[in-house]
mmCIF file of C-alpha atoms in Angstrom:
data_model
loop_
_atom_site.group_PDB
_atom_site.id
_atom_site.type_symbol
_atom_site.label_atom_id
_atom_site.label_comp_id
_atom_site.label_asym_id
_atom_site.label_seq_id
_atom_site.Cartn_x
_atom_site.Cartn_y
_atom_site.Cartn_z
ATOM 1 C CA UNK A 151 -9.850 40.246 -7.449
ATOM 2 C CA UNK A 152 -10.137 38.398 -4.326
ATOM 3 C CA UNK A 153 -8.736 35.089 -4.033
ATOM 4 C CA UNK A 154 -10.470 32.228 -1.877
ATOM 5 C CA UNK A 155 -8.613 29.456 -0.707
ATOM 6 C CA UNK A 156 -10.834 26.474 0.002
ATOM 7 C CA UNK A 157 -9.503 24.431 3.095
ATOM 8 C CA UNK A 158 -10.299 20.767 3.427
ATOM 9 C CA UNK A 159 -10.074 18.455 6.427
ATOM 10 C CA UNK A 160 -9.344 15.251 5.101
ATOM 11 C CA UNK A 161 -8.005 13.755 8.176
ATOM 12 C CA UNK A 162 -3.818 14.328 7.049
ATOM 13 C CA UNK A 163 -1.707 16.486 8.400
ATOM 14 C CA UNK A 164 0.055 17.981 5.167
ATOM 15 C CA UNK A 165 1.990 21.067 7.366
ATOM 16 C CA UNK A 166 3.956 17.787 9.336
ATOM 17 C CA UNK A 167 4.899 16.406 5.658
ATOM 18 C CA UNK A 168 5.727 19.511 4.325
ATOM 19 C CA UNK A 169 7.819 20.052 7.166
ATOM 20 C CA UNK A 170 9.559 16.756 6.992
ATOM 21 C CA UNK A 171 10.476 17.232 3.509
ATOM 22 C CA UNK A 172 12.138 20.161 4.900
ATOM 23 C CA UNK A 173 14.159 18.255 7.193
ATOM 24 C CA UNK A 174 14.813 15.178 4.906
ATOM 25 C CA UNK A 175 16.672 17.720 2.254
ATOM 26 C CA UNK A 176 18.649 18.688 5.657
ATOM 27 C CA UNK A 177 19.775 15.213 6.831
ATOM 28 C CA UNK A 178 19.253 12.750 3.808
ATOM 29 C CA UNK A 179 19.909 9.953 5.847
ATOM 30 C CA UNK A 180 17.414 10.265 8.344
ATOM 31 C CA UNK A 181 14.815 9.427 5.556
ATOM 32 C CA UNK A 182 16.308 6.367 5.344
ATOM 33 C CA UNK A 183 13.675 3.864 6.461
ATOM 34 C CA UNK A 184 13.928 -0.390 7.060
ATOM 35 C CA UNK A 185 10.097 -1.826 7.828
ATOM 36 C CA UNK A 186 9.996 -5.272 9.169
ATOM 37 C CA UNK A 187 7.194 -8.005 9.084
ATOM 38 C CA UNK A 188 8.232 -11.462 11.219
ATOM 39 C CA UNK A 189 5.943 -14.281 9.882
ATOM 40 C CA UNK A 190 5.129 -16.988 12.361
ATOM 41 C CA UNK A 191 3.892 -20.705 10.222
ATOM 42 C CA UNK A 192 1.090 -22.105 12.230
ATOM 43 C CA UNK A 193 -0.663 -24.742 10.105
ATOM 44 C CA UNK A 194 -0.954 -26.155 6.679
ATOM 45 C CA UNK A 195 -0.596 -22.621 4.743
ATOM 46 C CA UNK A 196 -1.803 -20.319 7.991
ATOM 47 C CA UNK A 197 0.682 -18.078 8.862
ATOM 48 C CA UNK A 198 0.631 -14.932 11.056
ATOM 49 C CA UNK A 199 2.698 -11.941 10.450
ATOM 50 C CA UNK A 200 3.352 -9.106 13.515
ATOM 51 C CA UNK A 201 4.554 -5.890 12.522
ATOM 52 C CA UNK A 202 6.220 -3.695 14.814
ATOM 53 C CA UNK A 203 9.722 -2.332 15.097
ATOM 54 C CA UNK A 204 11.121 -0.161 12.417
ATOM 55 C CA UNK A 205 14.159 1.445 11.223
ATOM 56 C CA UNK A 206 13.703 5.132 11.304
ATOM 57 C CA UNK A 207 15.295 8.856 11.372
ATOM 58 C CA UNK A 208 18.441 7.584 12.330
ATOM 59 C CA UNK A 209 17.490 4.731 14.874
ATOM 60 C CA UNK A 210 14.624 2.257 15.976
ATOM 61 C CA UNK A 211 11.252 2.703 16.374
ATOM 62 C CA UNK A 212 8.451 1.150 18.210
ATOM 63 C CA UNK A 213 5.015 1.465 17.596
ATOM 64 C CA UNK A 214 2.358 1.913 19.968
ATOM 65 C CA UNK A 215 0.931 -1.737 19.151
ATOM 66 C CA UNK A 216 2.121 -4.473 17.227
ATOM 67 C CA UNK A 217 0.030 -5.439 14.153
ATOM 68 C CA UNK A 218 -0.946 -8.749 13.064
ATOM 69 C CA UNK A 219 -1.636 -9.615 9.340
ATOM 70 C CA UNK A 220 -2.994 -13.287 8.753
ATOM 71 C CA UNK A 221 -2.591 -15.522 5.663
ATOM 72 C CA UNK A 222 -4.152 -18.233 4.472
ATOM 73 C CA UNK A 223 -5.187 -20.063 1.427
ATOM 74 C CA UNK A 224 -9.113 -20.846 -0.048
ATOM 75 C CA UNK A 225 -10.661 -24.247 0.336
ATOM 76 C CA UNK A 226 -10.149 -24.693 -3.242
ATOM 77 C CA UNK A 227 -6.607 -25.209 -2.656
ATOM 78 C CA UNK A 228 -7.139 -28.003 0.131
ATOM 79 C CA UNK A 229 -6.649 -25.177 2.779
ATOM 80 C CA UNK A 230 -8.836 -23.874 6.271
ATOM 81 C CA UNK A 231 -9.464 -20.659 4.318
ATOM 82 C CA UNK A 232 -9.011 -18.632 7.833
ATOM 83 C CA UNK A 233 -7.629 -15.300 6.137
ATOM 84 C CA UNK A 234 -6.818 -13.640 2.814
ATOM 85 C CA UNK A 235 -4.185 -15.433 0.648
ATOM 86 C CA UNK A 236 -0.929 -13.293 0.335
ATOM 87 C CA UNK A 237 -1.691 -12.253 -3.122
ATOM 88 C CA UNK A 238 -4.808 -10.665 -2.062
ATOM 89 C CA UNK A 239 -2.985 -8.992 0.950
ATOM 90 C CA UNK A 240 -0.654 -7.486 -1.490
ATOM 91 C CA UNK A 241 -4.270 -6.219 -3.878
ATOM 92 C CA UNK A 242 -5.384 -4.668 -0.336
ATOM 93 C CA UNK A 243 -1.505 -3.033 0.095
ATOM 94 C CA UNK A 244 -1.565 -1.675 -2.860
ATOM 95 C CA UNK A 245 -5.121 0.032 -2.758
ATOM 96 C CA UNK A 246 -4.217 0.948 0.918
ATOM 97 C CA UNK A 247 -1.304 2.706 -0.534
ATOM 98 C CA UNK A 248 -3.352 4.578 -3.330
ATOM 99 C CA UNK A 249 -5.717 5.804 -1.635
ATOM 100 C CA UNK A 250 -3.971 7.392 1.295
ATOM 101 C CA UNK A 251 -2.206 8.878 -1.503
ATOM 102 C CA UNK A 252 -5.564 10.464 -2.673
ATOM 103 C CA UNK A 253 -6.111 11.627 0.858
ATOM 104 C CA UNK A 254 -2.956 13.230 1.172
ATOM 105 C CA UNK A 255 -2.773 15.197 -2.306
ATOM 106 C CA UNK A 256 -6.403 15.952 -1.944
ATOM 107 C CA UNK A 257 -5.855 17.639 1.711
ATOM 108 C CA UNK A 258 -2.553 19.366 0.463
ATOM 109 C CA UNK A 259 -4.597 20.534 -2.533
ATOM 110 C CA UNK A 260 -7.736 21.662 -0.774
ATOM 111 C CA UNK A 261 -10.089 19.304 -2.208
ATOM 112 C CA UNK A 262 -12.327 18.076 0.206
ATOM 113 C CA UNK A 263 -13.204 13.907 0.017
ATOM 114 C CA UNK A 264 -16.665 12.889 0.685
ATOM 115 C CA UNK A 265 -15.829 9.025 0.049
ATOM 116 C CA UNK A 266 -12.834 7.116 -1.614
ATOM 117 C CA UNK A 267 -13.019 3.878 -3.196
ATOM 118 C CA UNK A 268 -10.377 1.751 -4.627
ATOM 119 C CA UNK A 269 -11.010 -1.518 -5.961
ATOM 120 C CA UNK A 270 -7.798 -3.511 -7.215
ATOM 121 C CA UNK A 271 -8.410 -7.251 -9.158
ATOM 122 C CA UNK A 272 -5.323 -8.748 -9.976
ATOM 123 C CA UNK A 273 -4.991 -12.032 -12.334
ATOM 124 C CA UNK A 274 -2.892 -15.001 -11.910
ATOM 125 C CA UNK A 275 -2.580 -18.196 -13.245
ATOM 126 C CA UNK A 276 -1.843 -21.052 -10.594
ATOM 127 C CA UNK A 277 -0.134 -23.523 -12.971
ATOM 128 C CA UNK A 278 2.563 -21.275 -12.226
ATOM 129 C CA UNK A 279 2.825 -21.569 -8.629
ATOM 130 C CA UNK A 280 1.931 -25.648 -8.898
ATOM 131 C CA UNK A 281 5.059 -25.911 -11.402
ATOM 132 C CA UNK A 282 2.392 -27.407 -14.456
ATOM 133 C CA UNK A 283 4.039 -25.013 -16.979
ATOM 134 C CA UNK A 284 7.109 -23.181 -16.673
ATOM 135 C CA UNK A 285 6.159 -20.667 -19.492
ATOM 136 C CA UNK A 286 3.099 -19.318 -16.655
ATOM 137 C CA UNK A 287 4.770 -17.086 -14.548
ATOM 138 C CA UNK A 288 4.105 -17.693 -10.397
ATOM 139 C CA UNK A 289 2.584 -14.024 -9.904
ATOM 140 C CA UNK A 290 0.387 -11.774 -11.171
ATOM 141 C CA UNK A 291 0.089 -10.978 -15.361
ATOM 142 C CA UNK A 292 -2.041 -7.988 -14.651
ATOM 143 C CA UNK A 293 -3.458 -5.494 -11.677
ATOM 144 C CA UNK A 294 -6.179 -3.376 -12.190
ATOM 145 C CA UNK A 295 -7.050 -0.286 -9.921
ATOM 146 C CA UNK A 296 -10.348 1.261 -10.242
ATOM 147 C CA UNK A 297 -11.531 4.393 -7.849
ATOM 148 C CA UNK A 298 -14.840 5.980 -6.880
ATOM 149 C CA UNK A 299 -14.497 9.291 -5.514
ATOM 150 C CA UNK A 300 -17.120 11.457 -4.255
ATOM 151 C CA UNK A 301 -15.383 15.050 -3.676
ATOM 152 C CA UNK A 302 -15.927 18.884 -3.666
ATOM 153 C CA UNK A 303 -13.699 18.778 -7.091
ATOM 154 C CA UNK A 304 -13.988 18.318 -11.098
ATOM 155 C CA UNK A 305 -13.682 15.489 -12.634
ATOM 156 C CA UNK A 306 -10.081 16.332 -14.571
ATOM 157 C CA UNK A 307 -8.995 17.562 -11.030
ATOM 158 C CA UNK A 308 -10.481 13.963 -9.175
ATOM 159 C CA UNK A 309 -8.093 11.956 -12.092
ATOM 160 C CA UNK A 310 -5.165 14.183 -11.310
ATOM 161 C CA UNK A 311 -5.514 13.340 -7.400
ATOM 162 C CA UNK A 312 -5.435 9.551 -8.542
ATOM 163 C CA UNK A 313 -2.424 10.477 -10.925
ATOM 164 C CA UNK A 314 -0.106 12.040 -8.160
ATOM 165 C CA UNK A 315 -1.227 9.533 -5.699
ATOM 166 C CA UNK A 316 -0.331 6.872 -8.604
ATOM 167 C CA UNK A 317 3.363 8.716 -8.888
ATOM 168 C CA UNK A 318 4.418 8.883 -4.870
ATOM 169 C CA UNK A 319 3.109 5.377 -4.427
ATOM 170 C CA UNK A 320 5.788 2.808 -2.269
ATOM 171 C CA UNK A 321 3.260 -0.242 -3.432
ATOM 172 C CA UNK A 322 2.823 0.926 -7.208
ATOM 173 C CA UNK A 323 6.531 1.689 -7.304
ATOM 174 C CA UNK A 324 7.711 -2.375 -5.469
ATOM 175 C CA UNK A 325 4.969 -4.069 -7.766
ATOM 176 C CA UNK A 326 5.819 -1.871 -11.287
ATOM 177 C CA UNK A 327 9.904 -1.864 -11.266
ATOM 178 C CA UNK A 328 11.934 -4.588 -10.246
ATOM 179 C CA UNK A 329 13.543 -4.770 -6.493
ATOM 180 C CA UNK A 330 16.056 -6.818 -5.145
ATOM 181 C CA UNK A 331 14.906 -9.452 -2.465
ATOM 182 C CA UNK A 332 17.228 -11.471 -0.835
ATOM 183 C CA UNK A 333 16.035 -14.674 0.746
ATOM 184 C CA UNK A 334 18.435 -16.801 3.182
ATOM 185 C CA UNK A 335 18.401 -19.565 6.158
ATOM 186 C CA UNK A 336 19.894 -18.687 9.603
#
């Protein structure tokens, strides 16, 4: 019996995570990570956030460019509408999150991606965030994640991708179990 292993090039390097695994269960606190966004007001409910420096493997980091995330509100709320409102940005973190997840299991698993498509809806009620009833909570009530994936794989093996990707998930984990967020003035 000969056996074949398929290889896929989904564009992740799975031998560099494998290996830092490796060195994680070595020096545990290496793997301890701080990310920072600093978010700049500009006008009305336009903001800009630039993302750079990070807490890393025992020291900082710098990235090779800083990133800039805008935030905005819709006309609908009296605003400019010049970028995504924050709720949305967190709908496009979390889908972000996902699906490089799917990339990542598929390429460790051999399955080869032809095309990946999340789409994430989230529902909130805004008399919540305008204070018109205190029994409407100010964020979401429910998220919904739907994917469309085209890949060299069966169907059971396509939902297990999405499962795994689901479990090792930063985003699913923050917006499914509690975390602790501290907010002060300096």
């Amino acid at each position: 019996m000969t056996m074949h292993t398929q290889i896929a090039d989904n564009g992740v390097n799975t031998e560099a995570l494998i290996g830092a695994r490796s060195a994680f269960a070595e020096m545990p606190q290496a793997a301890a990570f701080t990310f920072r966004s600093a978010c700049e007001w500009k006008d009305g409910t336009y903001n800009v956030n630039t993302i750079n420096g990070y807490f890393g493997l025992g020291e900082e980091q710098t990235r090779k460019q800083s990133f800039t995330i805008e935030a905005d509100h819709p006309a609908v709320f009296a605003a400019h509408d010049r970028a995504a409102t924050p709720t949305e940005i967190v709908l496009a973190a979390l889908s972000s999150c996902l699906t490089g997840g799917v990339a990542a299991v598929a390429q460790h698993r051999g399955i080869q991606l032809r095309s990946v498509r999340a789409t994430v809806e989230g529902d909130i009620d805004v008399r919540g965030i305008l204070g018109m009833d205190p029994e409407v909570r100010n964020g979401f009530s429910a998220i919904r994640v739907s994917f469309d994936i085209d890949a060299d794989a069966k169907d059971e093996e396509i939902r297990a991708l999405v499962a795994q990707s689901q479990k090792r998930s930063a985003m699913f984990d923050i917006l499914t179990n509690p975390t602790n967020v501290v907010v002060s003035v300096v």
